[in-house]
C-alpha positions as CSV (number, residue, x, y, z in Angstrom):
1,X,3.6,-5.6,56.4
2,X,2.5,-4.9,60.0
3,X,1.5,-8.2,62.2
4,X,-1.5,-8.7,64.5
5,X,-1.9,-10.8,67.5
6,X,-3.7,-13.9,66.8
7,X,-8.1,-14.0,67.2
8,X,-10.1,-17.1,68.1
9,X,-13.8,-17.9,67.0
10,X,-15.4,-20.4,67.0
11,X,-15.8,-20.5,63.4
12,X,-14.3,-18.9,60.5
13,X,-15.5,-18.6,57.1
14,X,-13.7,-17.6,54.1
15,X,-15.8,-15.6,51.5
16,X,-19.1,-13.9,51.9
17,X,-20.9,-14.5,49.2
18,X,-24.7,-16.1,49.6
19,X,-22.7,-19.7,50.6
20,X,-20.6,-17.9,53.1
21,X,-23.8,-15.9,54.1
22,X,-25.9,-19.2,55.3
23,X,-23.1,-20.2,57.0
24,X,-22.2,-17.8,59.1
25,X,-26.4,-16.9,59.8
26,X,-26.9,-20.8,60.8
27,X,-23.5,-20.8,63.2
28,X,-24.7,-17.6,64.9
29,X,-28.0,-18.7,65.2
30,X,-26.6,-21.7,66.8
31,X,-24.7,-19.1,69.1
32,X,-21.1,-19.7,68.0
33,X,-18.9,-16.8,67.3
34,X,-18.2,-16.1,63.7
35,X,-15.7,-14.2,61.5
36,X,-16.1,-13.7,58.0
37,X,-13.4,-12.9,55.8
38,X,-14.2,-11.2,52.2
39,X,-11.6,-10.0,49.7
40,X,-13.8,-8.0,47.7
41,X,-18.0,-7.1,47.8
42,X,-19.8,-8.7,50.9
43,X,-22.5,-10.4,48.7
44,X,-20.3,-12.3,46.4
45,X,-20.6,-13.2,42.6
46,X,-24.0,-13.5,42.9
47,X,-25.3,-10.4,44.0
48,X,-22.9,-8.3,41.6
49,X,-21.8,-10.7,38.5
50,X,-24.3,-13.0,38.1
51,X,-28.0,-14.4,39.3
52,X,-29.2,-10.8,40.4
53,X,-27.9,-8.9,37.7
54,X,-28.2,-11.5,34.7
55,X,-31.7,-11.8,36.1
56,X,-32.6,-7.7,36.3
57,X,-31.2,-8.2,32.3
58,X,-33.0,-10.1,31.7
59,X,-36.3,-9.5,32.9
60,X,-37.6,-6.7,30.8
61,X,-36.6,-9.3,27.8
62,X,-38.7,-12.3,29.0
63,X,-41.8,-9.4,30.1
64,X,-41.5,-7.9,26.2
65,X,-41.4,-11.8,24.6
66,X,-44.8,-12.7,26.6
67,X,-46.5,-9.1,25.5
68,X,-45.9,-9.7,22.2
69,X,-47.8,-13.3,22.5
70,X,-50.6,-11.4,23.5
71,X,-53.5,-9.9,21.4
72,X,-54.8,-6.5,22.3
73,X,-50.8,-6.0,24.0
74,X,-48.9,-7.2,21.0
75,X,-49.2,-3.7,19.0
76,X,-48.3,-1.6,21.8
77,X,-44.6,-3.6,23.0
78,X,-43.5,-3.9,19.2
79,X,-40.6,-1.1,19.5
80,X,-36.9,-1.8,21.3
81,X,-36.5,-1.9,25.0
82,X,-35.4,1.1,26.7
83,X,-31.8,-0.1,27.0
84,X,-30.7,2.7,29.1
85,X,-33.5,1.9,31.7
86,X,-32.6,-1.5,31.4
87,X,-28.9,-1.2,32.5
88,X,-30.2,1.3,35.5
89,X,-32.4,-1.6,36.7
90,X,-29.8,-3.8,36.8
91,X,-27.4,-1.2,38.6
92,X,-30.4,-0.5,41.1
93,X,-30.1,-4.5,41.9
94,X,-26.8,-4.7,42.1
95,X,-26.7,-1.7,44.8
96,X,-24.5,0.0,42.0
97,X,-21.6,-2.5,43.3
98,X,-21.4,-1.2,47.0
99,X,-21.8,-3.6,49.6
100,X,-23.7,-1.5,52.3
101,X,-26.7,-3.2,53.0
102,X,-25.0,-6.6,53.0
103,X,-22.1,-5.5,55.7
104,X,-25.4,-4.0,57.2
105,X,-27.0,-7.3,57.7
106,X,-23.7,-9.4,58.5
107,X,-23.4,-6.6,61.4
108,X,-26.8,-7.2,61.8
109,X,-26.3,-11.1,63.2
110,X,-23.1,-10.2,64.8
111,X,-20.7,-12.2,62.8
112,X,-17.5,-10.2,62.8
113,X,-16.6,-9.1,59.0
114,X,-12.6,-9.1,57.7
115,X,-12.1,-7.8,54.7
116,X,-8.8,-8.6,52.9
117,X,-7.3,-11.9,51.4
118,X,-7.8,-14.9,53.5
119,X,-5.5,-17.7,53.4
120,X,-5.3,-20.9,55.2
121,X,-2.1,-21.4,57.8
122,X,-2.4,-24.5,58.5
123,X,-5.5,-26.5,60.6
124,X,-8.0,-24.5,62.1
125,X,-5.5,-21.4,61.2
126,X,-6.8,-18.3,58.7
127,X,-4.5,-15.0,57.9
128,X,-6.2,-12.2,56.4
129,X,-4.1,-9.8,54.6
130,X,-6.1,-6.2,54.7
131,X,-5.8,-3.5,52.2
132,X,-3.3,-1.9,54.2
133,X,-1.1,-4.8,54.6
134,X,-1.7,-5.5,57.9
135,X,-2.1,-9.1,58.7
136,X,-4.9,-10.5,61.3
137,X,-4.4,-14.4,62.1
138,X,-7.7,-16.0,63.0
139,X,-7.8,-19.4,64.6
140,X,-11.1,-21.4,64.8
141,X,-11.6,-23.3,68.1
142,X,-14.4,-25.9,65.7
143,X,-14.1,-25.1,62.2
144,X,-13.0,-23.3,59.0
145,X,-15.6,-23.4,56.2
146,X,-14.1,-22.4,52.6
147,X,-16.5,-20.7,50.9
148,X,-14.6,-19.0,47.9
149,X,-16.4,-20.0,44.8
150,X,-15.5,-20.0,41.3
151,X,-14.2,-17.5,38.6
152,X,-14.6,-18.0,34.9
153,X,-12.4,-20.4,32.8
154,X,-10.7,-18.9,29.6
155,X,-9.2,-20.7,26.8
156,X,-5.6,-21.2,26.0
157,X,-5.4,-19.1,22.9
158,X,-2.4,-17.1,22.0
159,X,-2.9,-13.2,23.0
160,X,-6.3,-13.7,24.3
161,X,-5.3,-11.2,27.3
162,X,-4.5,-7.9,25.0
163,X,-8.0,-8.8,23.1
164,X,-9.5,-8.2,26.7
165,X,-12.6,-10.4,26.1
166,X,-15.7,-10.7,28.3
167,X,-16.4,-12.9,30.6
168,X,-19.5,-13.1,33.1
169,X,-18.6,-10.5,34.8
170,X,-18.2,-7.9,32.5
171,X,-21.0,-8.8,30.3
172,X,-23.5,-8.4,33.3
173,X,-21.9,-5.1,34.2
174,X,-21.6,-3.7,30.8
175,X,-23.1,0.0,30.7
176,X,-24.3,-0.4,27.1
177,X,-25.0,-2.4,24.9
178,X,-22.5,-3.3,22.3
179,X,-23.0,-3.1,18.5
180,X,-21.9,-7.0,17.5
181,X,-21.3,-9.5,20.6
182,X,-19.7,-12.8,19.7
183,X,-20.7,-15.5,22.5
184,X,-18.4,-18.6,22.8
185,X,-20.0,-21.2,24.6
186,X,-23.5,-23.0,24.9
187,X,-24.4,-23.2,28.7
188,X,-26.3,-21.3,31.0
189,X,-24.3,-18.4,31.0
190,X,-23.5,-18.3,27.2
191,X,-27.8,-18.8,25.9
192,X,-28.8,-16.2,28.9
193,X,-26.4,-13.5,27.5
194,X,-27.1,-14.3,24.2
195,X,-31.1,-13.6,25.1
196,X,-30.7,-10.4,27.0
197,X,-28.2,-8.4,25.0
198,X,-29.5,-9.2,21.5
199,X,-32.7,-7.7,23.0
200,X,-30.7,-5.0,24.2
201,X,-29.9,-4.1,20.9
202,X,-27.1,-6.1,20.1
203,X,-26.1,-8.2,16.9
204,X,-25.1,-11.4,18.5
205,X,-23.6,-14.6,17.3
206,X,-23.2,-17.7,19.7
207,X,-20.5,-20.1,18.9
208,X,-21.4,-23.3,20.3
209,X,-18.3,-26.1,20.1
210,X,-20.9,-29.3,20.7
211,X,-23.8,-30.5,19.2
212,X,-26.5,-28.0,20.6
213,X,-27.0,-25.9,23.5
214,X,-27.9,-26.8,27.6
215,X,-26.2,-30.0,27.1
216,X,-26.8,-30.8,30.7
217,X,-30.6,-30.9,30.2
218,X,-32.4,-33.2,27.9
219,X,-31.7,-32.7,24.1
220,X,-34.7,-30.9,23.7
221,X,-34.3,-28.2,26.1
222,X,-31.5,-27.2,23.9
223,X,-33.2,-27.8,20.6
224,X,-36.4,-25.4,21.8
225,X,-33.9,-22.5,22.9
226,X,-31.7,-22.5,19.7
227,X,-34.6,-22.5,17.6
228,X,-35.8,-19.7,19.9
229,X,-32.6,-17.5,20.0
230,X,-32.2,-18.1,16.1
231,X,-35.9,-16.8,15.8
232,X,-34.9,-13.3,17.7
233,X,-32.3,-12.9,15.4
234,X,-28.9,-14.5,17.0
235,X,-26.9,-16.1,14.4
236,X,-26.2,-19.6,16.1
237,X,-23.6,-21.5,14.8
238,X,-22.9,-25.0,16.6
239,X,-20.0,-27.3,15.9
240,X,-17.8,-24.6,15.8
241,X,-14.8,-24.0,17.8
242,X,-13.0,-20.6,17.9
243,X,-9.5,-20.7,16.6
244,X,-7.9,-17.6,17.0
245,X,-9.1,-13.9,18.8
246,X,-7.3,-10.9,17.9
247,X,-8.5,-7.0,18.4
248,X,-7.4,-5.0,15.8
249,X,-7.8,-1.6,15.9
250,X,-10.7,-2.1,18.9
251,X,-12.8,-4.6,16.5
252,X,-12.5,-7.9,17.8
253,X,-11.9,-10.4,15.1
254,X,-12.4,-14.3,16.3
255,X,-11.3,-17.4,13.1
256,X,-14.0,-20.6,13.4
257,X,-12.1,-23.9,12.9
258,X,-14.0,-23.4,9.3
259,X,-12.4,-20.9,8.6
260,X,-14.9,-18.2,9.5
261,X,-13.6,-14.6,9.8
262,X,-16.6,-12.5,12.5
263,X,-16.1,-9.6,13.4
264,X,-17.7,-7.9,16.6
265,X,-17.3,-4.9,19.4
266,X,-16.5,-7.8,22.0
267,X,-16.7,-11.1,22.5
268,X,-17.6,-13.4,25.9
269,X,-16.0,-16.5,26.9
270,X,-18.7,-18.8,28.3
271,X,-16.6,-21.4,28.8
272,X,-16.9,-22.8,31.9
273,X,-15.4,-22.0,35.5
274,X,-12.4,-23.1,37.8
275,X,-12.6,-23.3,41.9
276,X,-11.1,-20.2,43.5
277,X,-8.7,-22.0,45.6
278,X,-5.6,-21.1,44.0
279,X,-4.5,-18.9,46.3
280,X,-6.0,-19.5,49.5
281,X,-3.7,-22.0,51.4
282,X,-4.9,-25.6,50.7
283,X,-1.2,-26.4,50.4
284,X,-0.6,-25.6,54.2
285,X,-3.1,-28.4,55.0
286,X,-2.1,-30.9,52.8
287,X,-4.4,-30.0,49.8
288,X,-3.6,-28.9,46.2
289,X,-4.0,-25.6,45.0
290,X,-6.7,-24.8,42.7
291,X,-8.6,-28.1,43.4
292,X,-12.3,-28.6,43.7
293,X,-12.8,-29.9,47.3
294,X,-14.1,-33.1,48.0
295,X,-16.2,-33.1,51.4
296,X,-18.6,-35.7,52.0
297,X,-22.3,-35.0,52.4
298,X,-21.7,-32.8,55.7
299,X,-19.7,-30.6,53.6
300,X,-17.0,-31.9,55.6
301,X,-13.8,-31.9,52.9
302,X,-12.2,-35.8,52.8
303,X,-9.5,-36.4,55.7
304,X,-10.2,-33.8,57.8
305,X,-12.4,-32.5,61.0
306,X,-12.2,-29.2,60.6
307,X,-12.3,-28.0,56.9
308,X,-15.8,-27.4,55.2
309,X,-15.6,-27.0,51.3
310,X,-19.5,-25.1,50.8
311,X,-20.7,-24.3,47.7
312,X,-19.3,-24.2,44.0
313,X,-15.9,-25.2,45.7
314,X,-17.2,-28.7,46.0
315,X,-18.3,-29.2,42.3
316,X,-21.2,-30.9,43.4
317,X,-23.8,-28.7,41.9
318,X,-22.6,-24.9,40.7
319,X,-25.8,-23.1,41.2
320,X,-26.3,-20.6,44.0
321,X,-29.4,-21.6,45.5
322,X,-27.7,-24.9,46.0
323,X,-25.1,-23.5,47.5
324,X,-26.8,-21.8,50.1
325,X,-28.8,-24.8,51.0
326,X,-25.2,-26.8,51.9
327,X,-24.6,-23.8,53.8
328,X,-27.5,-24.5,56.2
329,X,-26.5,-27.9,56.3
330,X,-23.3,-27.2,56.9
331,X,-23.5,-24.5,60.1
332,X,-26.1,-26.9,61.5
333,X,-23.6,-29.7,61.2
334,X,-20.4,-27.3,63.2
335,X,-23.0,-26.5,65.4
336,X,-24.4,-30.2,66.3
337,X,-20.6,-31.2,66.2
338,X,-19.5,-28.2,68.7
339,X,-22.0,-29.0,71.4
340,X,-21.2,-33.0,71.4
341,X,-24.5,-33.7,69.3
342,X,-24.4,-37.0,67.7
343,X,-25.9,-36.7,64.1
344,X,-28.3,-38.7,62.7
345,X,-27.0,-41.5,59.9
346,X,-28.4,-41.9,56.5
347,X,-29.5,-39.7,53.6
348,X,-32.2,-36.3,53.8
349,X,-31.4,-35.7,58.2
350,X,-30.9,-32.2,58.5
351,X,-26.9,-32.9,58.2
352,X,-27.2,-34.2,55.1
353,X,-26.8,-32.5,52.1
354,X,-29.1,-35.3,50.1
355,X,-29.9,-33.2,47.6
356,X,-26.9,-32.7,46.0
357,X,-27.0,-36.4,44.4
358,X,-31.0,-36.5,43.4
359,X,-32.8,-32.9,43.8
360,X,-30.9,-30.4,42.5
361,X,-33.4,-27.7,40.2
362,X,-32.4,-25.0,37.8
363,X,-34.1,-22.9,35.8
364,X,-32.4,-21.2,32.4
365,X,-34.0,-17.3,32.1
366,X,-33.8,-17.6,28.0
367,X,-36.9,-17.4,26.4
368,X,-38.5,-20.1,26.4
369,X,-37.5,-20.9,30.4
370,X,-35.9,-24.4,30.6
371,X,-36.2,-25.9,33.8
372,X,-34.8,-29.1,35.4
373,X,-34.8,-31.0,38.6
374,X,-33.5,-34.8,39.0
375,X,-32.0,-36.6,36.2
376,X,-32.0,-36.4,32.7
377,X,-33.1,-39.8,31.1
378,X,-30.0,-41.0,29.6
379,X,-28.7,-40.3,33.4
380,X,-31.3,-42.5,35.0
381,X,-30.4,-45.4,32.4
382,X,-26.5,-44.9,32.6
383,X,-27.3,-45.0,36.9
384,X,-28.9,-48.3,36.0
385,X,-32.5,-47.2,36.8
386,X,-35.4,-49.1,35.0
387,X,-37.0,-45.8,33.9
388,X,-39.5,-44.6,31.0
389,X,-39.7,-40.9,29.7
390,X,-43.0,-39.1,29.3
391,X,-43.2,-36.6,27.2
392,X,-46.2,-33.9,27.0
393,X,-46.5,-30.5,24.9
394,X,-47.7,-27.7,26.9
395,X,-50.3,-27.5,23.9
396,X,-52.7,-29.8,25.6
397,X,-52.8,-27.5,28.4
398,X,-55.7,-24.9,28.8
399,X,-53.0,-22.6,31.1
400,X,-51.0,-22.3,27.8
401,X,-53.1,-21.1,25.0
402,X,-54.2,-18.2,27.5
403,X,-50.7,-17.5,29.1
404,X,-50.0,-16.9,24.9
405,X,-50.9,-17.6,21.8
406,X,-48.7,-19.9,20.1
407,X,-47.5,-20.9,23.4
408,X,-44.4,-23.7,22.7
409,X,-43.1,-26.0,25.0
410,X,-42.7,-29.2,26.7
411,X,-42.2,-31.3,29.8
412,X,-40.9,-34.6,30.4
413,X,-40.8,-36.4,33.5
414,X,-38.6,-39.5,34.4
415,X,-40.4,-42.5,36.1
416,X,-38.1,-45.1,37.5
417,X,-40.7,-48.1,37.1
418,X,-39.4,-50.3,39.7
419,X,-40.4,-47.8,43.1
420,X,-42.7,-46.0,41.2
421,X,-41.3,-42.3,41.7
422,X,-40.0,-39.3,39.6
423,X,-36.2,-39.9,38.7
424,X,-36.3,-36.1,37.2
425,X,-38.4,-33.8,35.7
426,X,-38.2,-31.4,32.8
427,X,-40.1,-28.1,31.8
428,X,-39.2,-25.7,29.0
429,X,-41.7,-22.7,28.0
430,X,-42.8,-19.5,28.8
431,X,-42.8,-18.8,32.7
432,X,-42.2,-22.9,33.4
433,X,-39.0,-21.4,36.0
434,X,-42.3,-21.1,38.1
435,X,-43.6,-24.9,37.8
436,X,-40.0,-26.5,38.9
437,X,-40.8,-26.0,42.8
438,X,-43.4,-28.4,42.4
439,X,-41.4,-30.8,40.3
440,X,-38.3,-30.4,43.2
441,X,-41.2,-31.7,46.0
442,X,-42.3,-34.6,43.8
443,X,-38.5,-35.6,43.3
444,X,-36.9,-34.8,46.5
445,X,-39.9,-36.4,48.4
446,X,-40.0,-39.4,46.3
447,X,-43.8,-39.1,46.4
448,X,-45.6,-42.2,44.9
449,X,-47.0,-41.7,41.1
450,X,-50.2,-43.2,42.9
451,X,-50.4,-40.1,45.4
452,X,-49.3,-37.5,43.0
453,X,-52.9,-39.0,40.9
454,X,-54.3,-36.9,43.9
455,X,-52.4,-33.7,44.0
456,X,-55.1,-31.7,41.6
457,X,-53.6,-28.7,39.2
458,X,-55.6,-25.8,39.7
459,X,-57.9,-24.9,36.2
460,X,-56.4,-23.1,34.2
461,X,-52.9,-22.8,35.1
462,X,-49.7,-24.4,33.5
463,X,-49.5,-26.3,36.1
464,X,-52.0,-28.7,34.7
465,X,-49.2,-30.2,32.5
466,X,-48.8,-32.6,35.6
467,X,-52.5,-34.1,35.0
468,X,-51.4,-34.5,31.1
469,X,-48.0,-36.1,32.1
470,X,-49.8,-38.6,34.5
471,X,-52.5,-39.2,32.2
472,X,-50.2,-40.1,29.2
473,X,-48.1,-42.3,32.5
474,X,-51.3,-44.1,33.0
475,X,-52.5,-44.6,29.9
């Protein structure tokens, strides 16, 4: 192992995915020097494992699913996807896993790119191990932002490592489509897998250990996409917990806490994720390894005036597009507090990361699209909140019966009755992952129920759900 003499920036970020991206583009922008360190694709998780993939998956799924709901298209989409041009989609959006274009554009803002393991050594103090060995210490004159992510949780059962089981990774990289998938789990991840590869052709069943799935949206987004999934042919079984996983003589073979013997090609663990921050150092400044950080609403982590925690790190909302948005937050914030700036107090200033606690959207790519911002309404009454649901089906809306026949859905929003202002809002349906920008303005602005009266849906779009949920608010 061959040493390096030490390397000051102003700032140095550990992991480039879109998090460690935003940054390291809002430090620079701010004219601070920058060094990125990245211990495997420039890009991150999301790029190669996850949104961009999942979402080039399942794409062609969603497309076929609204044909079909269409006379005069109907007949002519009936037969299977091409799988084959499926998967080479998805490798086109993934850059077939090189990182070229990405190191292109951190090149391209002059941020200075280390690739290798990064590990904290002590404050303000980063060693990157390279490939080779060689090991480059980075010190950062302002600050250090951990930007490292999560990696997928697995159970605890006995011999689950020779069974060699999926996880999101491997079932967004797959290069075909296996016979019989077994999907444990009843998230995001678990229901968007479930949707893309039993229209890839596979034979799926989705083991769900709660009640239903999407349990972090209101019950019924969950209730719409089970009866959905079990429609397309995906045997969903909830209640169930998995027992035992063995492969035996390459069929995987997983036994239900009933009892149940199924039998598949593979099977993905859905199960949940862990911080990546076993291994990067925390215990040189005082911090436990493999905790989530806790940073305050600068993304500054707890105790310190140095560290950043950005991003699923922080456990304060595990979605990318959040991520990057504490990422601005967070390079304006080192910049401001490198040049002496004082920052503003109280919630939404630009050094704020606000959203986190009432704003956050999401949209579930399943068929129907579930989509969320705010709080649920058991939330709002557990915060304390004087609220009242309203619920509308998408059936009273024009947009619907011509976006598809049979269209299905619903939305709900959340009025806390004492201010007068959406606590959350809910869509699920066919292309709803559209309306949610509108609902995330209405919640993050807090605009008045009497003001939104004004904002007019355009005729005939989906988007006139809003006059039906007013109307039935109004009475």
């Amino acid at each position: 192992m061959t040493e390096t003499e030490s390397i000051a920036y102003d700032v140095v970020v550990l992991g480039a995915g879109p998090v460690g991206e935003n940054v390291a583009d809002r430090t620079r922008a701010a004219g601070l020097s920058t060094a990125v360190v990245e211990s495997e694709l420039v890009g991150g998780e999301c790029s190669y494992w996850a949104c961009m993939p999942s979402k080039a998956l399942l794409r062609p799924v969603i497309a076929q699913a609204d044909a079909r709901r269409l006379p005069g298209l109907a007949q002519a989409v009936q037969g299977p996807l091409d799988t084959p041009a499926v998967l080479a989609r998805r490798d086109y959006f993934t850059s077939s896993w090189k990182d070229d274009g990405q190191v292109a554009w951190l090149n391209g803002i002059s941020a200075d790119l280390y690739r290798g393991h990064g590990r904290l050594a002590g404050p303000r103090t980063v060693t990157v191990t390279g490939p080779d060995g060689t090991v480059t210490t980075l010190t950062a004159r302002h600050a250090v932002a951990v930007a490292t992510g999560t990696r997928a949780q697995l159970p605890g059962l006995p011999g689950l490592a020779e069974v060699r089981p999926w996880t999101s990774r491997e079932a967004t990289s797959a290069q075909e489509a296996p016979g019989r998938l077994i999907v444990v789990g009843g998230g995001v991840v678990a229901t968007e897998m479930a949707t893309a590869w039993q229209a890839l052709g596979s034979r799926v069943t989705l083991l769900v250990r709660g009640k239903g799935l999407l349990n972090r949206m209101e019950p019924f987004a969950g209730e719409l996409v089970a009866e959905a999934l079990t429609e397309a042919g995906v045997d969903v079984r909830t209640g169930t917990s998995v027992e035992s996983v063995t492969r035996e003589n390459g069929t995987v073979v997983a036994v239900t806490d009933a009892g149940d013997r199924i039998e598949a090609d593979e099977i993905l663990f859905a199960t949940g994720r862990v911080p990546h921050t076993d291994d990067i150092g925390l215990d040189t400044v005082g911090l436990t390894p493999g905790s989530w950080l806790s940073v305050d609403d600068t993304l500054l982590v707890e105790g310190t005036d140095w560290l950043y925690g950005v991003g699923d790190v922080n456990h304060r909302a595990l979605l990318t597009h959040q991520g990057k948005y504490q990422a601005r937050i967070a390079g304006d914030t080192i910049a401001a507090r490198a040049a002496g700036t004082p920052l503003p107090d109280g919630p939404w200033s630009a050094h704020a990361a606000t959203a986190d606690h009432h704003a956050v959207p999401q949209v579930v790519f399943t068929d129907p699209e579930a989509a969320a911002v705010g709080i649920s309404l058991a939330e709002a009454e557990q915060a304390g909140h004087r609220v009242r649901a309203v619920d509308v089906e998408f059936s009273s809306v024009a947009g619907a019966g011509l976006y598809a026949e049979g269209y299905k859905g619903r939305a709900r929003m959340v009025v806390d009755l004492d201010e007068e202002i959406l606590r959350g809002v809910t869509f699920v349906g066919p292309g709803v992952g559209e309306l949610i920008h509108s609902a995330t303005i209405a919640v993050a602005g807090q605009v008045p129920i009497s003001r939104l009266w004004h904002a007019v849906p355009s005729y005939p779009t989906l988007s006139e759900v809003w006059l039906r949920l007013l109307e039935a608010y109004r009475g």
